[in-house]
Amino acid sequence: MKHFIFLQVLILTLSACDNKTADYNRSQQELTLARDSIIMLQKRIEELSYPADHRLDNITRLFKNRELDSATIEINELTSLFPQSEEAQKAIDIATEIEAIRKAKIEEEKRLKALGFKAIKENTNVSFGDIKVTFNSFKTAKTYTFDHYDTRYFYRQADKGHKYISAAMSITSDSTDPLLPQCAVYFVDGDKLTYSGITFNTHFARWDDYGAYLGNYADFNNDFSKVNTVKFKIGAQVSDNDLKRPSVIILKKEGALTRKHNTFSLPEISYSGSVNFPLELTLQDVGESGMYVIIKKYNLDKL
């Protein structure tokens, strides 16, 4: 009996302790919430004690002093606390001006970095592996001509709003069947070149006559197994807008185009294939020891 009474007393005591602990925890939570509310109220009072017109005056001062980062922080706070105010709208207008200044600064930095490409000379004579490539007669026009014979030729007409960049290309090689390189258009973008996605087509420059063009008989002047030097034309269609941009024609020191013989094509002999051009090139990539060569520059005087 005594043990039973003792157990009852112990249970009542523990229950009382649990209740006190729960009350204590609840009180602590309420106290924490009250403190957080007080802090939030104090912060709100401080924010409202710095009215919108004073904030705008400070923003204007910071903007005039070109402290753009500090001005941006102030603008964000003003538009967040007083979104419907007249001052907020004026602050947004200043933010627009700040964004324009930052963009102009970025473009100027790109322009200064791009002067490095401006200093690189055009190289129209490139040697690598067992071939030597020579370019001349660069031309921008509505038509691109190739496959000349007698007084005639074939041509491609550019789409509206576009023109063809073309050039004469001769390749010299001791090989009887060399792989030919390819050229591409890159745009100058600050201290790097960005790939336009535009590559040049390669055609023979001339045939002995129409019969040779048709494949009725061989044209030895277009056959590396017979001669060391063969003449070609290259052409690429570029939009008028892109023609106004600072750009370069890049040759990659890599043979990729292969000679094809197809009796159902005109002409029967042609070169096809493609080079894998990277999305970006740096100054180091197009340096003297680089894999890529600038053979022609356009509009770099605008940098």
Coordinates of C-alpha atoms in Angstrom, one line a residue:
M1 CA 0.0 0.0 0.0
K2 CA 2.8 2.4 0.9
H3 CA 4.4 1.7 -2.5
F4 CA 1.2 2.5 -4.3
I5 CA 0.8 5.8 -2.5
F6 CA 4.4 6.7 -3.3
L7 CA 3.9 6.0 -7.0
Q8 CA 0.8 8.2 -7.1
V9 CA 2.7 11.1 -5.5
L10 CA 5.6 10.6 -7.9
I11 CA 3.3 10.7 -10.9
L12 CA 1.6 13.9 -9.7
T13 CA 4.9 15.5 -9.1
L14 CA 6.2 14.7 -12.6
S15 CA 3.0 15.9 -14.2
A16 CA 3.3 19.2 -12.4
C17 CA 6.9 19.5 -13.7
D18 CA 5.8 18.8 -17.3
N19 CA 3.1 21.4 -17.0
K20 CA 5.5 24.0 -15.7
T21 CA 8.0 23.1 -18.5
A22 CA 5.3 23.5 -21.2
D23 CA 4.2 26.8 -19.6
Y24 CA 7.8 28.0 -19.6
N25 CA 8.4 27.0 -23.2
R26 CA 5.2 28.7 -24.3
S27 CA 6.2 31.9 -22.4
Q28 CA 9.6 31.8 -24.1
Q29 CA 8.0 31.5 -27.5
E30 CA 5.7 34.4 -26.8
L31 CA 8.6 36.5 -25.5
T32 CA 10.6 35.8 -28.7
L33 CA 7.7 36.7 -30.9
A34 CA 7.2 39.9 -28.9
R35 CA 10.9 40.8 -29.3
D36 CA 10.7 40.1 -33.1
S37 CA 7.7 42.3 -33.4
I38 CA 9.4 45.1 -31.5
I39 CA 12.4 44.9 -33.7
M40 CA 10.2 45.0 -36.8
L41 CA 8.3 48.0 -35.5
Q42 CA 11.6 49.8 -34.7
K43 CA 12.9 49.1 -38.2
R44 CA 9.6 50.3 -39.7
I45 CA 9.8 53.5 -37.6
E46 CA 13.3 54.1 -38.8
E47 CA 12.4 53.5 -42.4
L48 CA 9.4 55.9 -42.2
S49 CA 11.6 58.5 -40.4
Y50 CA 13.6 58.7 -43.6
P51 CA 10.8 60.0 -45.9
A52 CA 10.5 59.5 -49.7
D53 CA 11.5 63.1 -50.5
H54 CA 14.7 62.9 -48.4
R55 CA 15.5 59.6 -50.1
L56 CA 15.1 61.1 -53.5
D57 CA 17.3 64.0 -52.6
N58 CA 20.0 61.6 -51.5
I59 CA 19.6 59.5 -54.7
T60 CA 20.0 62.5 -56.9
R61 CA 23.1 63.6 -55.0
L62 CA 24.6 60.1 -55.3
F63 CA 23.8 60.0 -59.0
K64 CA 25.4 63.3 -59.7
N65 CA 28.5 62.1 -57.9
R66 CA 28.5 58.9 -60.0
E67 CA 28.1 56.8 -56.9
L68 CA 25.9 54.5 -58.9
D69 CA 26.0 51.4 -56.7
S70 CA 25.0 53.4 -53.6
A71 CA 22.3 55.2 -55.6
T72 CA 20.9 51.9 -56.8
I73 CA 20.6 50.6 -53.3
E74 CA 18.7 53.7 -52.3
I75 CA 16.5 53.5 -55.3
N76 CA 15.5 49.9 -54.5
E77 CA 14.7 50.8 -50.9
L78 CA 12.6 53.9 -52.0
T79 CA 10.6 51.9 -54.6
S80 CA 10.0 49.1 -52.1
L81 CA 8.8 51.3 -49.2
F82 CA 7.0 53.9 -51.2
P83 CA 6.0 52.2 -54.5
Q84 CA 3.1 54.5 -55.3
S85 CA 4.9 57.8 -54.5
E86 CA 5.9 60.5 -57.0
E87 CA 9.4 60.1 -55.7
A88 CA 9.5 56.4 -56.6
Q89 CA 8.7 57.2 -60.2
K90 CA 11.5 59.8 -60.4
A91 CA 13.8 57.3 -58.8
I92 CA 12.9 54.7 -61.5
D93 CA 13.8 57.3 -64.2
I94 CA 17.2 57.8 -62.5
A95 CA 17.6 54.0 -62.4
T96 CA 17.0 53.9 -66.2
E97 CA 19.8 56.5 -66.7
I98 CA 22.1 54.5 -64.4
E99 CA 21.5 51.3 -66.5
A100 CA 22.3 53.2 -69.7
I101 CA 25.5 54.5 -68.2
R102 CA 26.5 51.0 -67.1
K103 CA 25.8 49.6 -70.6
A104 CA 27.8 52.4 -72.2
K105 CA 30.7 51.6 -69.9
I106 CA 30.6 48.0 -70.7
E107 CA 30.6 48.8 -74.5
E108 CA 33.5 51.2 -74.0
E109 CA 35.5 48.5 -72.2
K110 CA 34.8 46.1 -75.0
R111 CA 35.9 48.7 -77.5
L112 CA 39.2 49.3 -75.8
K113 CA 39.8 45.5 -75.4
A114 CA 38.9 45.0 -79.1
L115 CA 41.8 47.3 -80.2
G116 CA 44.0 44.3 -79.7
F117 CA 42.4 42.7 -82.8
K118 CA 42.7 46.0 -84.6
A119 CA 46.5 45.8 -84.2
I120 CA 46.7 42.3 -85.7
K121 CA 47.6 42.4 -89.4
E122 CA 45.8 40.7 -92.1
N123 CA 47.6 37.6 -93.4
T124 CA 46.6 36.5 -96.9
N125 CA 49.4 34.0 -97.2
V126 CA 49.0 31.0 -94.9
S127 CA 51.0 27.8 -94.8
F128 CA 50.4 24.7 -92.7
G129 CA 50.9 21.0 -93.2
D130 CA 51.6 20.3 -96.8
I131 CA 49.7 23.3 -98.3
K132 CA 50.1 27.0 -98.9
V133 CA 46.9 29.2 -99.2
T134 CA 46.9 32.6 -100.9
F135 CA 43.9 35.0 -100.9
N136 CA 43.2 38.1 -103.0
S137 CA 40.5 40.1 -104.8
F138 CA 38.1 40.4 -101.8
K139 CA 34.8 41.7 -103.0
T140 CA 31.4 42.5 -101.5
A141 CA 28.5 42.5 -104.0
K142 CA 25.0 41.2 -104.7
T143 CA 26.4 38.3 -106.8
Y144 CA 29.1 35.7 -106.2
T145 CA 30.7 34.3 -109.4
F146 CA 32.6 31.0 -109.8
D147 CA 33.1 28.1 -112.3
H148 CA 34.2 30.5 -115.1
Y149 CA 34.7 29.0 -118.6
D150 CA 35.4 30.9 -121.9
T151 CA 33.5 34.2 -121.3
R152 CA 30.8 32.7 -119.1
Y153 CA 30.4 31.8 -115.5
F154 CA 28.0 30.6 -112.8
Y155 CA 26.8 32.9 -110.0
R156 CA 24.7 33.1 -106.9
Q157 CA 22.4 36.1 -106.2
A158 CA 22.2 37.3 -102.7
D159 CA 18.8 37.4 -100.9
K160 CA 17.2 40.8 -100.1
G161 CA 19.0 42.6 -97.4
H162 CA 22.2 40.5 -98.0
K163 CA 25.4 40.5 -100.0
Y164 CA 28.1 38.1 -100.8
I165 CA 31.7 38.4 -99.5
S166 CA 33.9 36.6 -102.0
A167 CA 37.6 36.2 -102.7
A168 CA 40.0 34.4 -105.0
M169 CA 41.9 31.6 -103.3
S170 CA 44.8 29.6 -104.7
I171 CA 46.2 26.5 -103.0
T172 CA 49.6 25.0 -103.6
S173 CA 50.5 21.5 -102.4
D174 CA 52.9 18.7 -103.2
S175 CA 50.2 16.3 -102.2
T176 CA 48.2 14.7 -105.0
D177 CA 44.9 14.9 -103.0
P178 CA 45.2 17.5 -100.2
L179 CA 42.4 18.3 -97.8
L180 CA 41.4 22.0 -98.1
P181 CA 40.8 24.5 -95.3
Q182 CA 37.7 26.6 -94.8
C183 CA 37.0 30.2 -93.8
A184 CA 34.3 31.7 -91.5
V185 CA 33.0 35.1 -90.4
Y186 CA 33.6 36.2 -86.8
F187 CA 32.3 39.3 -85.1
V188 CA 34.5 41.4 -82.8
D189 CA 33.1 41.4 -79.3
G190 CA 35.4 43.2 -76.9
D191 CA 38.5 41.1 -76.3
K192 CA 37.1 38.1 -78.1
L193 CA 35.7 37.0 -81.5
T194 CA 32.3 35.4 -81.7
Y195 CA 31.4 32.9 -84.4
S196 CA 28.7 34.2 -86.7
G197 CA 27.7 30.7 -87.9
I198 CA 28.6 31.8 -91.5
T199 CA 31.2 29.7 -93.4
F200 CA 32.4 30.1 -96.9
N201 CA 31.6 27.9 -99.8
T202 CA 34.4 26.7 -102.0
H203 CA 34.2 26.4 -105.8
F204 CA 36.7 26.1 -108.7
A205 CA 37.6 29.5 -110.1
R206 CA 37.8 28.4 -113.8
W207 CA 37.5 25.5 -116.2
D208 CA 39.2 25.1 -119.6
D209 CA 35.9 25.2 -121.3
Y210 CA 32.3 24.1 -121.0
G211 CA 33.1 20.5 -121.9
A212 CA 35.6 20.3 -119.0
Y213 CA 33.0 21.8 -116.7
L214 CA 30.5 19.1 -117.7
G215 CA 33.0 16.4 -117.1
N216 CA 33.3 15.3 -120.7
Y217 CA 37.1 15.3 -120.2
A218 CA 39.5 16.1 -117.4
D219 CA 40.7 19.6 -116.6
F220 CA 44.3 19.1 -115.4
N221 CA 44.5 22.7 -114.0
N222 CA 41.9 21.7 -111.4
D223 CA 43.6 18.4 -110.4
F224 CA 46.3 18.3 -107.7
S225 CA 47.5 15.0 -109.1
K226 CA 48.6 16.9 -112.2
V227 CA 49.6 20.4 -111.0
N228 CA 50.9 21.9 -107.7
T229 CA 48.6 25.0 -107.7
V230 CA 44.8 25.0 -108.1
K231 CA 42.7 28.2 -108.1
F232 CA 39.4 28.5 -106.3
K233 CA 36.7 31.1 -105.4
I234 CA 35.1 31.3 -102.0
G235 CA 31.9 33.1 -101.1
A236 CA 29.5 33.6 -98.1
Q237 CA 26.2 35.4 -97.9
V238 CA 26.1 38.0 -95.1
S239 CA 23.3 40.3 -94.0
D240 CA 23.6 44.1 -94.7
N241 CA 23.3 44.7 -90.9
D242 CA 26.2 42.3 -90.2
L243 CA 28.3 43.9 -92.9
K244 CA 28.2 47.1 -90.8
R245 CA 29.6 45.4 -87.7
P246 CA 33.3 45.0 -86.9
S247 CA 34.2 41.6 -88.2
V248 CA 37.0 39.4 -89.5
I249 CA 37.3 36.5 -91.9
I250 CA 39.1 33.6 -90.1
L251 CA 40.9 30.7 -91.7
K252 CA 41.5 27.6 -89.6
K253 CA 44.8 25.8 -90.1
E254 CA 43.1 22.5 -90.8
G255 CA 42.3 20.5 -93.9
A256 CA 38.7 19.3 -93.9
L257 CA 37.2 19.7 -97.4
T258 CA 37.6 16.6 -99.6
R259 CA 37.5 16.2 -103.4
K260 CA 34.3 14.5 -104.6
H261 CA 33.5 13.0 -108.0
N262 CA 29.8 12.7 -108.7
T263 CA 28.7 12.0 -112.3
F264 CA 25.2 13.3 -111.5
S265 CA 26.4 16.7 -110.3
L266 CA 27.5 19.8 -112.2
P267 CA 30.4 20.1 -112.1
E268 CA 31.2 16.5 -111.6
I269 CA 34.3 17.4 -109.5
S270 CA 33.8 19.5 -106.3
Y271 CA 35.0 19.9 -102.8
S272 CA 32.8 19.4 -99.8
G273 CA 32.9 19.1 -96.0
S274 CA 33.2 21.5 -93.1
V275 CA 35.5 22.7 -90.4
N276 CA 34.5 22.8 -86.7
F277 CA 34.8 26.5 -85.7
P278 CA 34.6 27.3 -82.0
L279 CA 32.0 29.8 -80.7
E280 CA 34.7 32.1 -79.4
L281 CA 38.3 33.0 -80.2
T282 CA 40.8 35.1 -78.2
L283 CA 43.7 37.2 -79.1
Q284 CA 46.0 34.2 -78.3
D285 CA 44.0 32.0 -80.6
V286 CA 44.7 34.3 -83.6
G287 CA 48.3 35.1 -82.7
E288 CA 51.3 34.0 -84.8
S289 CA 51.4 30.6 -83.2
G290 CA 47.6 30.2 -83.1
M291 CA 45.5 27.7 -85.0
Y292 CA 43.4 30.6 -86.5
V293 CA 44.4 33.3 -88.9
I294 CA 42.7 36.7 -89.7
I295 CA 42.8 37.0 -93.5
K296 CA 40.5 40.0 -93.8
K297 CA 39.2 42.7 -91.4
Y298 CA 36.0 44.8 -91.8
N299 CA 34.9 48.0 -90.0
L300 CA 37.6 47.7 -87.3
D301 CA 38.1 51.5 -87.7
K302 CA 34.7 51.8 -85.8
L303 CA 36.2 50.3 -82.6

